[in-house]
PDB file of C-alpha atoms in Angstrom:
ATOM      1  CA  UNK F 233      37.449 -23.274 135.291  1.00 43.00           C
ATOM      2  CA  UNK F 234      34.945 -23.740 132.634  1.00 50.00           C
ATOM      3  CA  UNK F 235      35.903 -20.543 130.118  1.00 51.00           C
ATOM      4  CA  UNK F 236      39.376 -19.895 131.145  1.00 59.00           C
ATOM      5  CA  UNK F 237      40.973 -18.041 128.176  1.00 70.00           C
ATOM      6  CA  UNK F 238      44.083 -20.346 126.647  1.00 75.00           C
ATOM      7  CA  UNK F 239      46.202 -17.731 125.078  1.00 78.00           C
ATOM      8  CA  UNK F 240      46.711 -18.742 121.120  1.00 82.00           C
ATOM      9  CA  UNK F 241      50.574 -19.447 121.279  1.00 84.00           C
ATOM     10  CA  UNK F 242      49.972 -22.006 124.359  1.00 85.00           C
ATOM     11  CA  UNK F 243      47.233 -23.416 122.078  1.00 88.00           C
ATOM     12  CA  UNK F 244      49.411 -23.796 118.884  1.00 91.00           C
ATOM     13  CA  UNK F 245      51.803 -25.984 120.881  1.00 92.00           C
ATOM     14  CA  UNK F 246      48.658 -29.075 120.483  1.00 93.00           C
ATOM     15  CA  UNK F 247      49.749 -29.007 116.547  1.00 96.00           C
ATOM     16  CA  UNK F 248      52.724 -31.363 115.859  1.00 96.00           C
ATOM     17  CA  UNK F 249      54.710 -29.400 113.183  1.00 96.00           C
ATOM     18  CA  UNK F 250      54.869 -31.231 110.066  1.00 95.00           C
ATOM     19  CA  UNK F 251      52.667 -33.893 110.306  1.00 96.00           C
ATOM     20  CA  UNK F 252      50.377 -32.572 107.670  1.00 96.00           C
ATOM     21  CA  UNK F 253      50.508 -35.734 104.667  1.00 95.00           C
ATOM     22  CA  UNK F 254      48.320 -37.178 102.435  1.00 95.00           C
ATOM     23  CA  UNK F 255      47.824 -40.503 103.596  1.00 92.00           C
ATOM     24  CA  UNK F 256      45.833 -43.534 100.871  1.00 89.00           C
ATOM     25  CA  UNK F 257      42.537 -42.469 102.614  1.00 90.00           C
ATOM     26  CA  UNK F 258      42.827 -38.942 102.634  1.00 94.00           C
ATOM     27  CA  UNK F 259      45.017 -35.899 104.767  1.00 96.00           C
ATOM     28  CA  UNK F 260      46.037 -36.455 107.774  1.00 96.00           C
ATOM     29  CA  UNK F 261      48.047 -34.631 110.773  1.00 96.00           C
ATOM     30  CA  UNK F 262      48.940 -35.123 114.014  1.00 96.00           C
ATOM     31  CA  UNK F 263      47.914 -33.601 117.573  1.00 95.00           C
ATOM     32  CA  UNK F 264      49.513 -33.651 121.335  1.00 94.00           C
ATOM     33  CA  UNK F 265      48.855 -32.269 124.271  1.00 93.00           C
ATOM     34  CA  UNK F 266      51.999 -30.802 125.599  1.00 92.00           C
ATOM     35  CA  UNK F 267      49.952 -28.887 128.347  1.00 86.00           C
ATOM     36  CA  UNK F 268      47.320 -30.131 130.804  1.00 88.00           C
ATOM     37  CA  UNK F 269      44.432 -32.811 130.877  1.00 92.00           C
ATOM     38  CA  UNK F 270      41.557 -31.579 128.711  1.00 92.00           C
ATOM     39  CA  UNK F 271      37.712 -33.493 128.142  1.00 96.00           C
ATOM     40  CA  UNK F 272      36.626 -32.796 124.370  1.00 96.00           C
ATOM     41  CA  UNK F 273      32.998 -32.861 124.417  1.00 97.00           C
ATOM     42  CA  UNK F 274      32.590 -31.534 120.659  1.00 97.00           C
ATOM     43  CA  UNK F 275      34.600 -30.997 117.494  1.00 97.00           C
ATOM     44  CA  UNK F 276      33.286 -28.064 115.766  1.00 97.00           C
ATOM     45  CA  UNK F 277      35.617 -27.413 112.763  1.00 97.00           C
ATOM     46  CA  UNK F 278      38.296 -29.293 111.092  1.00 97.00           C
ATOM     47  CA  UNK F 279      39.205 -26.953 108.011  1.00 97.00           C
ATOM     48  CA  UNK F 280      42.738 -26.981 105.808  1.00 96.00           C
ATOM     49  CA  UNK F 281      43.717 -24.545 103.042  1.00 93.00           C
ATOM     50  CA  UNK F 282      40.343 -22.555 104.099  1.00 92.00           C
ATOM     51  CA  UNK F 283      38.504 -25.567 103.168  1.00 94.00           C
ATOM     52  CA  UNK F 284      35.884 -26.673 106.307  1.00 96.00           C
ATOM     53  CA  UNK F 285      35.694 -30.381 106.043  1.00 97.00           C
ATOM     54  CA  UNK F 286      32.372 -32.056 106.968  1.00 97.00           C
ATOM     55  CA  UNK F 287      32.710 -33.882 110.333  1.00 97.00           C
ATOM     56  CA  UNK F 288      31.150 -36.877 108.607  1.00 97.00           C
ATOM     57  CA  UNK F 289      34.492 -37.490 107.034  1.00 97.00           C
ATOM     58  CA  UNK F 290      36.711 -36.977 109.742  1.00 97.00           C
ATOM     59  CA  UNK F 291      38.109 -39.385 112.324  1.00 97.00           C
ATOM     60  CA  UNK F 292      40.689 -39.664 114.715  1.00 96.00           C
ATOM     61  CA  UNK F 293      42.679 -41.928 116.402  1.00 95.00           C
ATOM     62  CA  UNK F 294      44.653 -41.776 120.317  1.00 93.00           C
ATOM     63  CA  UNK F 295      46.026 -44.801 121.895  1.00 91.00           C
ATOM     64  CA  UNK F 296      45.029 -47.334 118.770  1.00 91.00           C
ATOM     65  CA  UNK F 297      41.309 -46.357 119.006  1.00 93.00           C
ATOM     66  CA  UNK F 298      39.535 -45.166 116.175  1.00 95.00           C
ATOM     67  CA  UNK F 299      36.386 -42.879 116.448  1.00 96.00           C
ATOM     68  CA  UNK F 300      34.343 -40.887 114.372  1.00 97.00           C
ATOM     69  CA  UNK F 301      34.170 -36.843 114.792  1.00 97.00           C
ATOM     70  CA  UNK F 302      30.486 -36.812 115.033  1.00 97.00           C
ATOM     71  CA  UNK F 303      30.740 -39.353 118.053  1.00 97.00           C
ATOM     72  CA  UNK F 304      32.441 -36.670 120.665  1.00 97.00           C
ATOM     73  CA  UNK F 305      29.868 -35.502 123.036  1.00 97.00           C
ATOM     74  CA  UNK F 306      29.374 -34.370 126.594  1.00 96.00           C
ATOM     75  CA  UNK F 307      27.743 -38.441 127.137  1.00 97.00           C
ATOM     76  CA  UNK F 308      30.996 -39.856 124.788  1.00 97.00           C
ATOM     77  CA  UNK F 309      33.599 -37.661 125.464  1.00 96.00           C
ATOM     78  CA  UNK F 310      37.704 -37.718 124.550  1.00 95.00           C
ATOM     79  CA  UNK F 311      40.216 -37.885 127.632  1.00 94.00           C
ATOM     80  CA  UNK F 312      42.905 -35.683 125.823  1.00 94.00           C
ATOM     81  CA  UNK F 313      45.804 -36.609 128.600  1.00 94.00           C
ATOM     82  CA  UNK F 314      48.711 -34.672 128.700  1.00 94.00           C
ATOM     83  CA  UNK F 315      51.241 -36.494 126.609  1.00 94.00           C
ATOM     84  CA  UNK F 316      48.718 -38.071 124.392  1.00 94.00           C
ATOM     85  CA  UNK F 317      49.148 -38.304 120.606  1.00 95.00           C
ATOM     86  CA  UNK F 318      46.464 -38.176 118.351  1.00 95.00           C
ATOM     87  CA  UNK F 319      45.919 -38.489 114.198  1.00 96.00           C
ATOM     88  CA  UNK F 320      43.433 -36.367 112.813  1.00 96.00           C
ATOM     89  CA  UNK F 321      41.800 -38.412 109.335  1.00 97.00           C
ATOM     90  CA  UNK F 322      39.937 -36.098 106.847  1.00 97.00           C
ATOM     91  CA  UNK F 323      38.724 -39.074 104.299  1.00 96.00           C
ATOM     92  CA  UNK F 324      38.379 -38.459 100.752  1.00 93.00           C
ATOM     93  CA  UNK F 325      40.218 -35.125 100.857  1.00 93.00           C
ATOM     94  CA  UNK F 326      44.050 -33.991  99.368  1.00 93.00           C
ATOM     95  CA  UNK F 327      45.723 -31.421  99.253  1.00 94.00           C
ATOM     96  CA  UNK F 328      49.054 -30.286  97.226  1.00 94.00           C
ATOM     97  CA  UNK F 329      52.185 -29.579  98.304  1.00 94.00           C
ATOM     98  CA  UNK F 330      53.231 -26.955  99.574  1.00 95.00           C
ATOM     99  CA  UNK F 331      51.611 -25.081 102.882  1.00 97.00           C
ATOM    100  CA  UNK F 332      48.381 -25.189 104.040  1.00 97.00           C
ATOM    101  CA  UNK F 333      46.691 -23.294 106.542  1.00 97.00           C
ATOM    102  CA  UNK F 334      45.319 -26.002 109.409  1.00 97.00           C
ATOM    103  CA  UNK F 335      42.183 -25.039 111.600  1.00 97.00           C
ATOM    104  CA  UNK F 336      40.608 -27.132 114.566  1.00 95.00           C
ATOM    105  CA  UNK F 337      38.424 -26.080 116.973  1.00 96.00           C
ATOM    106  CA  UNK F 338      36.902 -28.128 119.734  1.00 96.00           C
ATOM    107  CA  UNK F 339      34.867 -27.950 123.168  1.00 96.00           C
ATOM    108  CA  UNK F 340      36.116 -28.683 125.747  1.00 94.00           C
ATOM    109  CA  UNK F 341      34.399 -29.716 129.590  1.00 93.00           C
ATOM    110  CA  UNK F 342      37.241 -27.251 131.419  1.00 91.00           C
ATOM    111  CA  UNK F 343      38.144 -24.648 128.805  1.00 90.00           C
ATOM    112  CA  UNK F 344      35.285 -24.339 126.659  1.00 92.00           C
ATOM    113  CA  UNK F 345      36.001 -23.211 122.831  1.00 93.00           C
ATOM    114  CA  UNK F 346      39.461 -23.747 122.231  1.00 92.00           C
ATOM    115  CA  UNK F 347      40.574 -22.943 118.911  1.00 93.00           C
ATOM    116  CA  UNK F 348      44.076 -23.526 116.847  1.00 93.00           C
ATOM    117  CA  UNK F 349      45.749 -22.182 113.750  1.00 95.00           C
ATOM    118  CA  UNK F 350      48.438 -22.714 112.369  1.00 96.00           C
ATOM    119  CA  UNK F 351      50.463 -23.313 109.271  1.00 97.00           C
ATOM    120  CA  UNK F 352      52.326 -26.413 107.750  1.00 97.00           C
ATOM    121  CA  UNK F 353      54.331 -27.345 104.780  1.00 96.00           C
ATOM    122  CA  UNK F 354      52.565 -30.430 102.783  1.00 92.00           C
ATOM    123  CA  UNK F 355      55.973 -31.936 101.355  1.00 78.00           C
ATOM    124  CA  UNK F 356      55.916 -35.105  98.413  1.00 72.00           C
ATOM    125  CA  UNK F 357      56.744 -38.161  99.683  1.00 64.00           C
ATOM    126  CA  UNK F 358      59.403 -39.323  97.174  1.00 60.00           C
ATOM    127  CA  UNK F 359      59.394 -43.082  98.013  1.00 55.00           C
ATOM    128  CA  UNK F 360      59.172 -46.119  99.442  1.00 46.00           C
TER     129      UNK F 360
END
């Protein structure tokens, strides 16, 4: 199965739709996997607004576990269930509001390259 083409609408369905926030640490947005079972073996690119973020400062967290970008690898990989949710953390970054272009692209054990694009409206958070 390893290289199977995922058509880019089917791959636009892993972005939850306004999740994009600035968050006290940083930006922050929210995955799922709406589709089938995947194994992430790298992240390659996290980028918003055409801005590349280094995977140094990006984490993520499924099912209350935090882990580091850099730490996905074919020996430590990510189970990315279908059904699971998933916070993507980009530390020490913000963004204004308005919308942002949002780029990810991982590997994957099954698919290969998979990568998503999509768009999302950064809104201010009036209160509380």
């Amino acid at each position: 199965m390893f290289g199977m083409q995922v058509p880019a609408f089917m791959l636009k369905q892993f972005y939850m739709a306004g999740s994009l926030r600035n968050a006290q640490s940083g930006i922050q947005f929210g995955l799922t996997n709406p589709l089938m079972p995947a194994t992430i073996v790298e992240i390659l690119e996290v980028a918003i607004a055409g801005h590349a973020h280094d995977l140094a400062c990006i984490a993520f967290a499924q099912d209350g576990i935090e882990r580091e970008a850099l730490s996905v690898s074919q020996a430590a990989p990510v189970d990315f269930r279908k059904g699971a949710l998933v916070t993507v953390m980009i530390t020490g970054a913000s963004l204004e509001p308005g919308r942002h272009g949002v780029h990810f692209k991982v590997r994957t054990l099954e698919f290969g390259s998979l990568s998503v694009e999509v768009e999302d409206t950064l809104t201010v958070d009036c209160g509380n």
